[in-house]
Amino acid sequence: MTEYLTTNTKVSKDVDGFELLIMQLAPVKVAKHRLDDGTILNTCPDAGACAKTCIFESGRGVSKSVFDARVWRTVNLIATDGTISPVALAQLELELAKAVRAANKRGKRLAVRLNGFSDLDFVALLGIDFFARWFDVQFYDYTKSFERWKLHLAGKLPANYDLTFSISEKRTLSEVMPIITKKHARPARCAVVSRNPAAMLAFGANYVDGDKHDATFVHPTGTILVLAAKGKGGSRNPEVTSFIPA
């Protein structure tokens, strides 16, 4: 049986006090999942140039079995009416319960990234009650949705759901810097993809290596997570886009 909660190279890296899992879905319209209104499900509604260099198509993502599993999760998770499938939700909660028990036995807390290669509004999809039921799990995501990120900053999202804003051509680092340097109800941080991460990390102490581990939520307000360009945007295949400048 295909599971919803899995791991990958980055998620498996050690983080003090936490064990991490991720739900790896298919990005943008890759799953070709048709909804009742005739549209194809777009799991990344705020995507722009990043779609051209998405790391979904790199690493283990080139394997047909991995590709098919990510598409299966997407199609089975979201019903054709655009809501969460009750069957999928039941399986997800069973997996959460098992993972919580396993983490607790090792003296750790479970953390789950719901959007692996996607950017869905899981607070709207799963509902506030879901996050309340799983109050002992730390949920987290990257997002390119500026509006959803502002809700997080204002403390209007569940306390156990953390969002890090992902810089793109739509919202640049210079635009976001004044926001992350201010005090908010919840931590304000962002992530930027770079072809030269070493140079960016030299800018100051608030620039940190975002590839060291995936636990974005442990970083305080003002942190800029620097992620090295990978896949089609990496140095071996230097495709320049407005998302990853030269």
GROMACS .gro file of C-alpha atoms in nm:
model
  246
    1MET     CA    1   0.000   0.000   0.000
    2THR     CA    2   0.129   0.348  -0.086
    3GLU     CA    3   0.168   0.557   0.226
    4TYR     CA    4   0.101   0.930   0.250
    5LEU     CA    5   0.378   1.004   0.500
    6THR     CA    6   0.727   0.919   0.382
    7THR     CA    7   1.082   1.052   0.404
    8ASN     CA    8   1.358   1.170   0.174
    9THR     CA    9   1.728   1.257   0.202
   10LYS     CA   10   1.673   1.602   0.351
   11VAL     CA   11   1.383   1.513   0.579
   12SER     CA   12   1.578   1.220   0.725
   13LYS     CA   13   1.858   1.447   0.851
   14ASP     CA   14   1.881   1.468   1.231
   15VAL     CA   15   1.711   1.753   1.413
   16ASP     CA   16   1.733   1.778   1.790
   17GLY     CA   17   1.411   1.662   1.953
   18PHE     CA   18   1.219   1.592   1.631
   19GLU     CA   19   1.156   1.318   1.380
   20LEU     CA   20   1.040   1.445   1.042
   21LEU     CA   21   0.809   1.304   0.776
   22ILE     CA   22   0.680   1.452   0.452
   23MET     CA   23   0.380   1.405   0.224
   24GLN     CA   24   0.526   1.407  -0.125
   25LEU     CA   25   0.263   1.503  -0.379
   26ALA     CA   26   0.286   1.594  -0.749
   27PRO     CA   27   0.343   1.964  -0.827
   28VAL     CA   28   0.135   2.208  -1.035
   29LYS     CA   29  -0.085   2.005  -1.274
   30VAL     CA   30   0.143   1.703  -1.312
   31ALA     CA   31  -0.111   1.459  -1.169
   32LYS     CA   32  -0.364   1.563  -1.438
   33HIS     CA   33  -0.639   1.514  -1.178
   34ARG     CA   34  -0.965   1.644  -1.328
   35LEU     CA   35  -1.215   1.798  -1.087
   36ASP     CA   36  -1.593   1.811  -1.114
   37ASP     CA   37  -1.585   2.162  -1.260
   38GLY     CA   38  -1.373   2.038  -1.550
   39THR     CA   39  -1.047   2.196  -1.438
   40ILE     CA   40  -0.721   2.012  -1.371
   41LEU     CA   41  -0.610   2.027  -1.007
   42ASN     CA   42  -0.324   2.273  -0.962
   43THR     CA   43  -0.145   2.182  -0.641
   44CYS     CA   44   0.079   2.492  -0.670
   45PRO     CA   45  -0.159   2.780  -0.747
   46ASP     CA   46   0.106   3.045  -0.671
   47ALA     CA   47   0.381   2.886  -0.881
   48GLY     CA   48   0.562   3.093  -1.139
   49ALA     CA   49   0.902   3.042  -1.297
   50CYS     CA   50   0.985   2.779  -1.033
   51ALA     CA   51   0.768   2.530  -1.223
   52LYS     CA   52   1.038   2.515  -1.493
   53THR     CA   53   1.307   2.397  -1.252
   54CYS     CA   54   1.101   2.208  -0.993
   55ILE     CA   55   1.314   1.954  -0.806
   56PHE     CA   56   1.022   1.710  -0.833
   57GLU     CA   57   1.196   1.591  -1.150
   58SER     CA   58   1.537   1.539  -0.988
   59GLY     CA   59   1.689   1.280  -0.758
   60ARG     CA   60   1.458   0.987  -0.689
   61GLY     CA   61   1.184   1.175  -0.874
   62VAL     CA   62   1.316   1.041  -1.204
   63SER     CA   63   1.210   0.689  -1.099
   64LYS     CA   64   0.875   0.582  -1.244
   65SER     CA   65   0.772   0.415  -0.918
   66VAL     CA   66   0.843   0.731  -0.718
   67PHE     CA   67   0.669   0.949  -0.979
   68ASP     CA   68   0.364   0.721  -0.981
   69ALA     CA   69   0.345   0.717  -0.599
   70ARG     CA   70   0.342   1.097  -0.583
   71VAL     CA   71   0.070   1.115  -0.846
   72TRP     CA   72  -0.129   0.843  -0.665
   73ARG     CA   73  -0.118   1.039  -0.339
   74THR     CA   74  -0.235   1.355  -0.512
   75VAL     CA   75  -0.523   1.192  -0.698
   76ASN     CA   76  -0.638   0.990  -0.397
   77LEU     CA   77  -0.595   1.268  -0.141
   78ILE     CA   78  -0.807   1.528  -0.321
   79ALA     CA   79  -1.161   1.424  -0.417
   80THR     CA   80  -1.304   1.546  -0.747
   81ASP     CA   81  -1.504   1.810  -0.560
   82GLY     CA   82  -1.176   1.963  -0.440
   83THR     CA   83  -1.206   1.847  -0.077
   84ILE     CA   84  -0.998   1.594   0.114
   85SER     CA   85  -1.111   1.237   0.046
   86PRO     CA   86  -1.256   1.080   0.366
   87VAL     CA   87  -1.076   0.754   0.285
   88ALA     CA   88  -0.746   0.935   0.241
   89LEU     CA   89  -0.798   1.134   0.561
   90ALA     CA   90  -0.862   0.814   0.757
   91GLN     CA   91  -0.539   0.660   0.624
   92LEU     CA   92  -0.343   0.979   0.692
   93GLU     CA   93  -0.459   0.985   1.053
   94LEU     CA   94  -0.369   0.619   1.102
   95GLU     CA   95  -0.020   0.694   0.971
   96LEU     CA   96   0.008   0.997   1.199
   97ALA     CA   97  -0.088   0.791   1.504
   98LYS     CA   98   0.171   0.525   1.419
   99ALA     CA   99   0.442   0.785   1.356
  100VAL     CA  100   0.366   0.973   1.680
  101ARG     CA  101   0.400   0.652   1.881
  102ALA     CA  102   0.728   0.566   1.709
  103ALA     CA  103   0.874   0.914   1.767
  104ASN     CA  104   0.762   0.921   2.130
  105LYS     CA  105   0.928   0.586   2.198
  106ARG     CA  106   1.254   0.743   2.088
  107GLY     CA  107   1.191   1.047   2.308
  108LYS     CA  108   1.117   1.276   2.015
  109ARG     CA  109   0.827   1.479   1.879
  110LEU     CA  110   0.686   1.422   1.532
  111ALA     CA  111   0.704   1.699   1.272
  112VAL     CA  112   0.525   1.667   0.937
  113ARG     CA  113   0.567   1.869   0.622
  114LEU     CA  114   0.234   1.838   0.442
  115ASN     CA  115   0.338   2.000   0.114
  116GLY     CA  116   0.614   1.800  -0.049
  117PHE     CA  117   0.646   1.949  -0.403
  118SER     CA  118   0.304   2.115  -0.361
  119ASP     CA  119   0.161   2.430  -0.204
  120LEU     CA  120  -0.195   2.345  -0.102
  121ASP     CA  121  -0.389   2.530   0.167
  122PHE     CA  122  -0.408   2.244   0.415
  123VAL     CA  123  -0.567   2.453   0.688
  124ALA     CA  124  -0.867   2.504   0.459
  125LEU     CA  125  -0.859   2.146   0.330
  126LEU     CA  126  -0.814   1.963   0.660
  127GLY     CA  127  -0.989   2.212   0.887
  128ILE     CA  128  -0.894   2.364   1.221
  129ASP     CA  129  -1.023   2.058   1.408
  130PHE     CA  130  -0.763   1.837   1.237
  131PHE     CA  131  -0.475   2.043   1.373
  132ALA     CA  132  -0.641   2.056   1.716
  133ARG     CA  133  -0.667   1.675   1.721
  134TRP     CA  134  -0.299   1.647   1.639
  135PHE     CA  135  -0.184   1.922   1.875
  136ASP     CA  136   0.127   1.722   1.964
  137VAL     CA  137   0.249   1.716   1.603
  138GLN     CA  138   0.444   2.009   1.459
  139PHE     CA  139   0.321   2.069   1.103
  140TYR     CA  140   0.519   2.294   0.870
  141ASP     CA  141   0.548   2.404   0.508
  142TYR     CA  142   0.713   2.638   0.263
  143THR     CA  143   0.467   2.855   0.072
  144LYS     CA  144   0.465   3.106  -0.210
  145SER     CA  145   0.121   3.227  -0.103
  146PHE     CA  146   0.182   3.573   0.038
  147GLU     CA  147  -0.173   3.592   0.171
  148ARG     CA  148  -0.146   3.262   0.359
  149TRP     CA  149   0.191   3.363   0.500
  150LYS     CA  150   0.042   3.688   0.631
  151LEU     CA  151  -0.226   3.486   0.812
  152HIS     CA  152   0.052   3.283   0.973
  153LEU     CA  153   0.238   3.598   1.081
  154ALA     CA  154  -0.080   3.738   1.234
  155GLY     CA  155  -0.132   3.420   1.437
  156LYS     CA  156  -0.449   3.328   1.248
  157LEU     CA  157  -0.338   2.977   1.152
  158PRO     CA  158  -0.317   2.681   1.394
  159ALA     CA  159  -0.037   2.722   1.647
  160ASN     CA  160   0.115   2.387   1.543
  161TYR     CA  161   0.129   2.480   1.172
  162ASP     CA  162   0.434   2.685   1.073
  163LEU     CA  163   0.493   2.855   0.739
  164THR     CA  164   0.815   2.979   0.579
  165PHE     CA  165   0.776   3.213   0.283
  166SER     CA  166   0.947   3.107  -0.039
  167ILE     CA  167   1.107   3.390  -0.236
  168SER     CA  168   1.034   3.404  -0.609
  169GLU     CA  169   1.011   3.650  -0.895
  170LYS     CA  170   0.665   3.741  -0.761
  171ARG     CA  171   0.793   3.845  -0.418
  172THR     CA  172   1.164   3.919  -0.405
  173LEU     CA  173   1.399   3.908  -0.107
  174SER     CA  174   1.424   4.288  -0.101
  175GLU     CA  175   1.045   4.310  -0.073
  176VAL     CA  176   1.023   4.053   0.205
  177MET     CA  177   1.322   4.168   0.414
  178PRO     CA  178   1.130   4.456   0.584
  179ILE     CA  179   0.863   4.203   0.687
  180ILE     CA  180   1.087   3.939   0.842
  181THR     CA  181   1.279   4.199   1.044
  182LYS     CA  182   0.962   4.308   1.226
  183LYS     CA  183   0.795   4.145   1.523
  184HIS     CA  184   0.486   3.934   1.450
  185ALA     CA  185   0.261   3.694   1.639
  186ARG     CA  186   0.447   3.404   1.477
  187PRO     CA  187   0.804   3.368   1.347
  188ALA     CA  188   0.871   3.546   1.017
  189ARG     CA  189   1.133   3.383   0.800
  190CYS     CA  190   1.187   3.321   0.430
  191ALA     CA  191   1.375   3.086   0.200
  192VAL     CA  192   1.568   3.176  -0.114
  193VAL     CA  193   1.716   2.949  -0.382
  194SER     CA  194   2.068   3.045  -0.486
  195ARG     CA  195   2.328   2.933  -0.739
  196ASN     CA  196   2.597   3.059  -0.502
  197PRO     CA  197   2.482   2.975  -0.149
  198ALA     CA  198   2.828   3.026   0.002
  199ALA     CA  199   2.825   3.390  -0.105
  200MET     CA  200   2.478   3.445   0.039
  201LEU     CA  201   2.568   3.276   0.368
  202ALA     CA  202   2.853   3.526   0.404
  203PHE     CA  203   2.605   3.816   0.415
  204GLY     CA  204   2.535   3.776   0.786
  205ALA     CA  205   2.432   3.557   1.077
  206ASN     CA  206   2.065   3.560   0.981
  207TYR     CA  207   2.149   3.377   0.656
  208VAL     CA  208   2.155   3.004   0.735
  209ASP     CA  209   2.205   2.685   0.538
  210GLY     CA  210   1.853   2.567   0.455
  211ASP     CA  211   1.985   2.236   0.323
  212LYS     CA  212   2.138   2.132   0.655
  213HIS     CA  213   1.799   1.994   0.764
  214ASP     CA  214   1.433   2.043   0.678
  215ALA     CA  215   1.305   2.167   1.016
  216THR     CA  216   1.232   2.524   0.908
  217PHE     CA  217   1.022   2.584   1.218
  218VAL     CA  218   1.323   2.581   1.455
  219HIS     CA  219   1.460   2.904   1.304
  220PRO     CA  220   1.360   3.237   1.459
  221THR     CA  221   1.217   3.554   1.309
  222GLY     CA  222   1.452   3.722   1.066
  223THR     CA  223   1.610   3.401   0.937
  224ILE     CA  224   1.681   3.366   0.565
  225LEU     CA  225   1.713   3.001   0.467
  226VAL     CA  226   1.952   2.965   0.173
  227LEU     CA  227   1.881   2.665  -0.049
  228ALA     CA  228   2.125   2.556  -0.320
  229ALA     CA  229   1.977   2.537  -0.670
  230LYS     CA  230   1.926   2.174  -0.765
  231GLY     CA  231   1.791   1.964  -1.050
  232LYS     CA  232   1.728   2.162  -1.369
  233GLY     CA  233   1.835   2.478  -1.189
  234GLY     CA  234   2.158   2.328  -1.053
  235SER     CA  235   2.512   2.393  -1.165
  236ARG     CA  236   2.527   2.086  -1.391
  237ASN     CA  237   2.229   2.206  -1.587
  238PRO     CA  238   2.236   2.583  -1.535
  239GLU     CA  239   1.896   2.680  -1.671
  240VAL     CA  240   1.848   3.046  -1.581
  241THR     CA  241   1.499   3.157  -1.485
  242SER     CA  242   1.362   3.456  -1.299
  243PHE     CA  243   1.315   3.218  -1.002
  244ILE     CA  244   1.684   3.123  -0.990
  245PRO     CA  245   1.884   3.412  -1.139
  246ALA     CA  246   2.232   3.357  -1.282
   0.00000   0.00000   0.00000
